[in-house]
Amino acid sequence: FTQYLGYILGPGVAAVMAENWVIATASALVILALVWITIVGLQVGKWVHMVGGILMLTIFAMIIALPWLHVANGLLAEFQPLSTTAPVATLLSLNLLGKMGFGAFGGFEYVAIHAGECRDPVKSVTRATAIAAPIIVLMFILGTASVLAIVPNDQIDLIAPIPQLLAIGFGPLGAVAAIVPFTLGSMLAIRFAQASVNFAGSTRLPMVAGWDSLLPAWFTRLSEQHKTPVNSIFFVGAATLLLSTLGLIGVGKQEAFQLLWNSAGIFYALTYLAMFAVPLFGLKRANVRPPWWVKLCAVSGLLMTVLYVSLSVLPIIPVGSRTAFAMKITGLIVLTNLIGVALYASRQHRVPRG
């Protein structure tokens, strides 16, 4: 969020926004806001998500139009949005492929997490997914084309590429540039809405683990007024604040972002590996036989997710030590999963067989 504020407030403030204490303070304020919205529930959260979605579609329409405005004003000789080039086969390109193939198109299950708070969830979630999927693909392809057309490859801001594109792209367009602060402010609102969706979904997971006796029943307590898992929300909020603060120790903002982003992505991807494995290996004793096309999709998803997990321990930006970067992520993932295994094993001992 501080990176976005740096683009909004200008170069004079950008250096201050990069200070670790500013980032930590902003993170704390954002997390407190997310905790409150999540406790109140979808009666407020749905409006945050809806406004964020509308703003995102609006901003992406502007992003897609931006190169054409540059061509019309003689700032860009030509623009070929769908031109293709064979990528160089390197660890970096494979790393980016994994991030695009998995990271860009994952997340539809977050809608299902809130199914209990929706009207007619089967119909609504199915329809929303069918409509959203092709739109998301177009947004990513055309949006990436716009970034590559206007921002030099070696100068792309991996934390906030869209605000960077808007600031650089609209700057030379005269009167049109006046909308830059509005668009950057909208991007900040979009990021908050996205964080709200992710945070709200994550807070339901400890509650479910509590239902299954993997965690204490304390995590399952609901707010008497809002019927949301208040203790689980507080726990996830505290854990998020702790990890975001620890990630700033001894590193720059870009590296801190990569550490948190990659670690969270790997945690997320491991659940996808289990999901893709179900139709391939997990139904042998069941009467259900998934059709061939489901298995084909599962194989594709499994391979792409394995690529993402295996290469996300490596940074895509210059860092102080690639080895230290990989060890931090690997250590966190291994330690956390060992804790999970221990919790599961303890439940197996507590629950009587038969």
Coordinates of C-alpha atoms in Angstrom, one line a residue:
F1 CA 0.0 0.0 0.0
T2 CA 2.9 2.4 0.7
Q3 CA 4.2 1.8 -2.8
Y4 CA 0.9 2.9 -4.2
L5 CA 0.9 6.0 -2.0
G6 CA 4.4 6.8 -3.2
Y7 CA 3.1 7.0 -6.8
I8 CA 0.0 9.0 -5.7
L9 CA 1.9 11.6 -3.6
G10 CA 4.8 11.9 -5.9
P11 CA 8.6 11.3 -5.9
G12 CA 9.1 13.6 -2.9
V13 CA 7.2 11.3 -0.6
A14 CA 8.1 8.0 -2.3
A15 CA 11.4 7.8 -0.3
V16 CA 9.5 8.2 3.0
M17 CA 6.9 5.6 1.9
A18 CA 9.8 3.1 1.5
E19 CA 10.9 3.4 5.1
N20 CA 10.3 0.1 7.0
W21 CA 8.5 1.9 9.9
V22 CA 6.1 3.5 7.5
I23 CA 5.4 0.2 5.8
A24 CA 4.9 -1.6 9.2
T25 CA 2.6 1.2 10.4
A26 CA 0.5 1.1 7.2
S27 CA 0.3 -2.7 7.3
A28 CA -1.0 -2.5 10.9
L29 CA -3.7 0.0 10.0
V30 CA -4.8 -2.0 6.9
I31 CA -4.9 -5.2 8.9
L32 CA -7.0 -3.6 11.6
A33 CA -9.4 -2.4 8.9
L34 CA -9.6 -5.8 7.4
V35 CA -10.3 -7.4 10.8
W36 CA -13.2 -5.0 11.4
I37 CA -14.7 -5.6 7.9
T38 CA -14.4 -9.3 8.2
I39 CA -16.0 -9.4 11.7
V40 CA -18.9 -7.3 10.4
G41 CA -19.2 -9.8 7.5
L42 CA -20.5 -9.6 4.0
Q43 CA -23.1 -6.9 4.8
V44 CA -20.2 -4.5 4.6
G45 CA -17.6 -6.7 2.9
K46 CA -19.7 -7.3 -0.2
W47 CA -19.8 -3.6 -0.9
V48 CA -16.0 -3.3 -0.5
H49 CA -15.6 -6.3 -2.9
M50 CA -18.2 -4.9 -5.4
V51 CA -16.7 -1.4 -5.5
G52 CA -13.2 -2.9 -5.9
G53 CA -14.4 -5.1 -8.8
I54 CA -16.1 -2.2 -10.6
L55 CA -13.0 0.0 -10.2
M56 CA -10.7 -2.9 -11.4
L57 CA -12.7 -3.3 -14.6
T58 CA -12.6 0.5 -15.1
I59 CA -8.9 0.7 -14.5
F60 CA -8.1 -2.2 -16.8
A61 CA -10.1 -0.7 -19.6
M62 CA -8.0 2.4 -19.2
I63 CA -4.8 0.3 -19.2
I64 CA -5.8 -1.5 -22.3
A65 CA -6.6 1.8 -24.1
L66 CA -3.4 3.5 -22.9
P67 CA -1.0 2.2 -25.6
W68 CA -3.5 3.2 -28.3
L69 CA -3.6 6.7 -26.8
H70 CA 0.2 6.8 -27.1
V71 CA 0.0 5.8 -30.7
A72 CA -2.6 8.4 -31.5
N73 CA -0.5 11.1 -29.9
G74 CA 2.7 10.0 -31.6
L75 CA 4.4 8.8 -28.4
L76 CA 4.5 5.2 -29.6
A77 CA 5.3 4.2 -33.1
E78 CA 3.1 1.1 -33.1
F79 CA 1.4 -1.3 -30.8
Q80 CA 0.9 -5.0 -31.4
P81 CA -0.9 -6.3 -28.3
L82 CA -1.0 -9.9 -29.4
S83 CA 2.5 -10.3 -30.8
T84 CA 4.2 -13.4 -29.6
T85 CA 7.9 -14.2 -29.0
A86 CA 9.3 -17.5 -27.9
P87 CA 10.7 -17.0 -24.4
V88 CA 14.3 -17.8 -23.4
A89 CA 14.3 -21.1 -21.5
T90 CA 15.8 -19.9 -18.2
L91 CA 14.9 -20.4 -14.5
L92 CA 13.5 -16.8 -14.5
S93 CA 11.2 -17.4 -17.4
L94 CA 10.0 -20.7 -16.0
N95 CA 9.5 -19.0 -12.6
L96 CA 7.4 -16.3 -14.3
L97 CA 5.5 -19.0 -16.2
G98 CA 4.5 -20.7 -13.0
K99 CA 3.4 -17.4 -11.5
M100 CA 1.2 -16.6 -14.5
G101 CA -0.1 -20.1 -14.9
F102 CA -1.0 -20.7 -11.3
G103 CA -0.9 -17.4 -9.5
A104 CA -2.8 -15.4 -12.1
F105 CA -5.7 -17.9 -12.5
G106 CA -6.1 -19.3 -9.0
G107 CA -8.7 -18.1 -6.5
F108 CA -12.1 -19.1 -7.7
E109 CA -12.6 -21.2 -4.6
Y110 CA -12.6 -18.1 -2.5
V111 CA -16.2 -17.6 -3.8
A112 CA -17.1 -21.0 -2.5
I113 CA -15.7 -20.2 0.9
H114 CA -18.4 -17.6 1.3
A115 CA -21.1 -19.9 -0.1
G116 CA -22.8 -20.1 3.3
E117 CA -23.3 -16.4 3.3
C118 CA -24.7 -16.2 -0.3
R119 CA -28.2 -16.7 -1.7
D120 CA -28.5 -19.7 -4.1
P121 CA -24.7 -20.4 -4.0
V122 CA -24.7 -23.2 -6.5
K123 CA -26.2 -21.1 -9.2
S124 CA -24.5 -17.9 -8.3
V125 CA -21.0 -19.3 -7.9
T126 CA -21.2 -21.4 -11.1
R127 CA -22.5 -18.4 -13.2
A128 CA -20.0 -16.0 -11.7
T129 CA -17.1 -18.3 -12.4
A130 CA -18.2 -19.0 -16.0
I131 CA -18.5 -15.2 -16.7
A132 CA -15.3 -14.2 -14.8
A133 CA -12.8 -16.8 -16.3
P134 CA -12.6 -15.5 -19.9
I135 CA -12.7 -11.8 -18.7
I136 CA -9.7 -12.5 -16.4
V137 CA -7.7 -14.1 -19.2
L138 CA -8.3 -11.1 -21.5
M139 CA -7.5 -8.7 -18.7
F140 CA -4.1 -10.4 -18.0
I141 CA -3.1 -10.7 -21.6
L142 CA -4.0 -7.2 -22.7
G143 CA -2.9 -5.6 -19.5
T144 CA 0.5 -7.3 -19.7
A145 CA 0.8 -6.1 -23.3
S146 CA 0.2 -2.6 -22.2
V147 CA 2.8 -2.7 -19.5
L148 CA 5.4 -4.2 -21.9
A149 CA 4.6 -1.5 -24.5
I150 CA 5.1 1.5 -22.3
V151 CA 7.4 0.5 -19.4
P152 CA 11.0 -0.8 -20.2
N153 CA 11.3 -4.4 -19.2
D154 CA 14.2 -3.7 -16.8
Q155 CA 12.3 -1.0 -15.0
I156 CA 9.0 -2.7 -14.3
D157 CA 8.0 -2.3 -10.7
L158 CA 7.1 -5.9 -9.5
I159 CA 5.3 -4.6 -6.4
A160 CA 3.0 -2.1 -8.1
P161 CA 3.3 -2.4 -11.9
I162 CA -0.1 -1.0 -12.7
P163 CA 0.3 2.3 -10.7
Q164 CA 3.7 2.6 -12.4
L165 CA 2.1 2.1 -15.8
L166 CA -0.6 4.7 -15.1
A167 CA 1.9 7.3 -13.8
I168 CA 4.3 6.8 -16.8
G169 CA 1.6 6.3 -19.4
F170 CA -0.7 9.2 -18.6
G171 CA 2.1 11.6 -17.7
P172 CA 2.8 12.8 -21.3
L173 CA -0.8 13.0 -22.4
G174 CA -1.4 16.6 -21.3
A175 CA -4.8 17.3 -19.8
V176 CA -5.6 13.6 -19.6
A177 CA -2.8 13.2 -17.1
A178 CA -5.1 15.0 -14.5
I179 CA -6.9 11.7 -14.0
V180 CA -3.7 10.0 -12.7
P181 CA -4.3 10.7 -9.0
F182 CA -7.8 9.4 -9.3
T183 CA -6.7 6.2 -11.1
L184 CA -3.9 5.6 -8.6
G185 CA -6.3 6.1 -5.7
S186 CA -8.7 3.7 -7.4
M187 CA -5.9 1.1 -7.6
L188 CA -5.3 1.5 -3.9
A189 CA -9.0 0.8 -3.3
I190 CA -8.8 -2.2 -5.6
R191 CA -5.9 -3.7 -3.7
F192 CA -7.7 -3.1 -0.4
A193 CA -10.8 -4.9 -1.8
Q194 CA -8.6 -7.8 -3.0
A195 CA -7.0 -8.0 0.4
S196 CA -10.4 -8.1 2.0
V197 CA -11.5 -11.0 -0.1
N198 CA -8.3 -13.0 0.6
F199 CA -8.3 -12.1 4.3
A200 CA -11.9 -13.1 4.8
G201 CA -11.4 -16.4 3.1
S202 CA -8.3 -17.2 5.1
T203 CA -10.1 -16.5 8.4
R204 CA -12.6 -19.3 7.7
L205 CA -9.9 -21.9 7.6
P206 CA -8.9 -22.0 11.3
M207 CA -12.6 -22.2 12.1
V208 CA -13.0 -25.3 9.9
A209 CA -9.9 -26.8 11.5
G210 CA -11.5 -26.2 14.8
W211 CA -14.6 -28.0 13.7
D212 CA -12.5 -31.0 12.8
S213 CA -10.7 -30.8 16.2
L214 CA -7.4 -30.0 14.5
L215 CA -7.4 -26.7 16.5
P216 CA -9.0 -25.8 19.8
A217 CA -12.7 -25.1 19.8
W218 CA -11.8 -21.4 20.6
F219 CA -11.3 -20.9 16.9
T220 CA -14.9 -21.8 16.1
R221 CA -16.6 -19.2 18.3
L222 CA -18.9 -16.9 16.3
S223 CA -19.7 -13.3 17.0
E224 CA -23.1 -13.2 18.6
Q225 CA -24.1 -10.1 16.5
H226 CA -22.5 -10.9 13.1
K227 CA -22.2 -14.7 13.2
T228 CA -18.6 -14.5 11.9
P229 CA -15.7 -16.5 13.4
V230 CA -14.3 -13.6 15.5
N231 CA -11.5 -15.5 17.2
S232 CA -10.3 -17.0 14.0
I233 CA -10.4 -13.5 12.5
F234 CA -8.3 -12.1 15.3
F235 CA -5.8 -14.9 15.0
V236 CA -5.3 -14.5 11.3
G237 CA -5.0 -10.8 11.7
A238 CA -2.3 -11.2 14.4
A239 CA -0.4 -13.8 12.3
T240 CA -0.6 -11.6 9.2
L241 CA 0.8 -8.6 11.1
L242 CA 3.5 -10.6 12.7
L243 CA 4.7 -12.2 9.4
S244 CA 4.5 -8.9 7.5
T245 CA 6.6 -7.2 10.2
L246 CA 9.2 -10.0 10.3
G247 CA 9.5 -10.0 6.6
L248 CA 10.9 -6.4 6.7
I249 CA 13.8 -7.3 9.0
G250 CA 17.1 -6.9 7.2
V251 CA 15.8 -6.6 3.7
G252 CA 14.5 -4.0 1.3
K253 CA 10.8 -3.5 0.4
Q254 CA 11.1 -5.4 -2.9
E255 CA 12.7 -8.4 -1.2
A256 CA 10.3 -8.2 1.7
F257 CA 7.4 -8.2 -0.7
Q258 CA 8.8 -11.2 -2.6
L259 CA 9.4 -13.2 0.6
L260 CA 5.8 -12.7 1.8
W261 CA 4.2 -13.1 -1.6
N262 CA 6.1 -16.3 -2.5
S263 CA 5.7 -17.9 0.9
A264 CA 1.9 -17.2 0.9
G265 CA 1.7 -18.5 -2.7
I266 CA 3.4 -21.7 -1.9
F267 CA 1.1 -22.3 1.1
Y268 CA -1.8 -21.7 -1.2
A269 CA -0.4 -23.8 -4.0
L270 CA 0.0 -26.9 -1.8
T271 CA -3.7 -27.0 -1.3
Y272 CA -4.2 -26.9 -5.1
L273 CA -1.8 -29.8 -5.4
A274 CA -4.1 -31.8 -3.1
M275 CA -7.1 -30.7 -5.1
F276 CA -5.7 -31.7 -8.5
A277 CA -4.5 -35.0 -7.1
V278 CA -8.1 -36.0 -6.1
P279 CA -9.4 -36.9 -9.6
L280 CA -6.1 -38.5 -10.5
F281 CA -5.3 -40.5 -7.4
G282 CA -7.8 -40.0 -4.7
L283 CA -11.0 -41.7 -6.0
K284 CA -9.8 -45.2 -6.4
R285 CA -12.0 -46.5 -3.6
A286 CA -14.9 -44.4 -4.5
N287 CA -17.7 -45.1 -6.9
V288 CA -17.2 -41.8 -8.6
R289 CA -15.2 -41.9 -11.9
P290 CA -14.2 -38.5 -13.2
P291 CA -14.4 -38.1 -17.0
W292 CA -11.3 -37.9 -19.1
W293 CA -11.4 -34.2 -19.6
V294 CA -11.5 -33.6 -15.8
K295 CA -8.4 -35.7 -15.5
L296 CA -6.7 -33.9 -18.3
C297 CA -7.4 -30.5 -16.7
A298 CA -6.1 -31.9 -13.4
V299 CA -2.9 -33.1 -15.0
S300 CA -2.4 -29.6 -16.5
G301 CA -3.1 -27.9 -13.2
L302 CA -0.9 -30.3 -11.2
L303 CA 2.1 -29.8 -13.5
M304 CA 1.8 -26.0 -13.5
T305 CA 1.3 -25.9 -9.7
V306 CA 4.4 -28.1 -9.2
L307 CA 6.3 -25.7 -11.4
Y308 CA 5.1 -22.8 -9.3
V309 CA 5.9 -24.4 -6.0
S310 CA 9.3 -25.6 -6.9
L311 CA 10.5 -22.3 -8.4
S312 CA 8.8 -19.9 -6.0
V313 CA 11.7 -20.4 -3.5
L314 CA 13.8 -18.4 -6.0
P315 CA 13.4 -14.6 -6.3
I316 CA 12.6 -12.9 -9.6
I317 CA 14.3 -9.7 -8.4
P318 CA 17.8 -8.9 -7.3
V319 CA 18.2 -9.8 -3.6
G320 CA 21.0 -9.7 -1.1
S321 CA 21.4 -13.4 -1.1
R322 CA 19.5 -15.9 -3.3
T323 CA 20.5 -18.7 -0.9
A324 CA 19.2 -16.9 2.2
F325 CA 16.0 -16.0 0.3
A326 CA 15.4 -19.6 -0.6
M327 CA 16.3 -20.8 2.9
K328 CA 13.9 -18.4 4.6
I329 CA 11.0 -19.5 2.4
T330 CA 11.8 -23.2 2.6
G331 CA 12.3 -23.1 6.3
L332 CA 9.0 -21.3 6.9
I333 CA 7.1 -23.8 4.6
V334 CA 8.7 -26.9 6.2
L335 CA 8.3 -25.7 9.8
T336 CA 4.6 -24.7 9.3
N337 CA 3.8 -28.0 7.6
L338 CA 5.5 -29.9 10.4
I339 CA 3.3 -28.1 12.9
G340 CA 0.3 -29.0 10.7
V341 CA 1.3 -32.7 10.7
A342 CA 1.7 -32.6 14.4
L343 CA -1.7 -31.2 14.9
Y344 CA -3.2 -33.8 12.6
A345 CA -1.4 -36.6 14.4
S346 CA -2.5 -35.3 17.8
R347 CA -6.1 -35.4 16.6
Q348 CA -5.7 -39.0 15.4
H349 CA -4.6 -40.0 18.9
R350 CA -7.5 -38.1 20.5
V351 CA -10.3 -39.4 18.3
P352 CA -11.2 -43.0 19.1
R353 CA -11.2 -45.4 16.2
G354 CA -14.3 -47.2 15.1

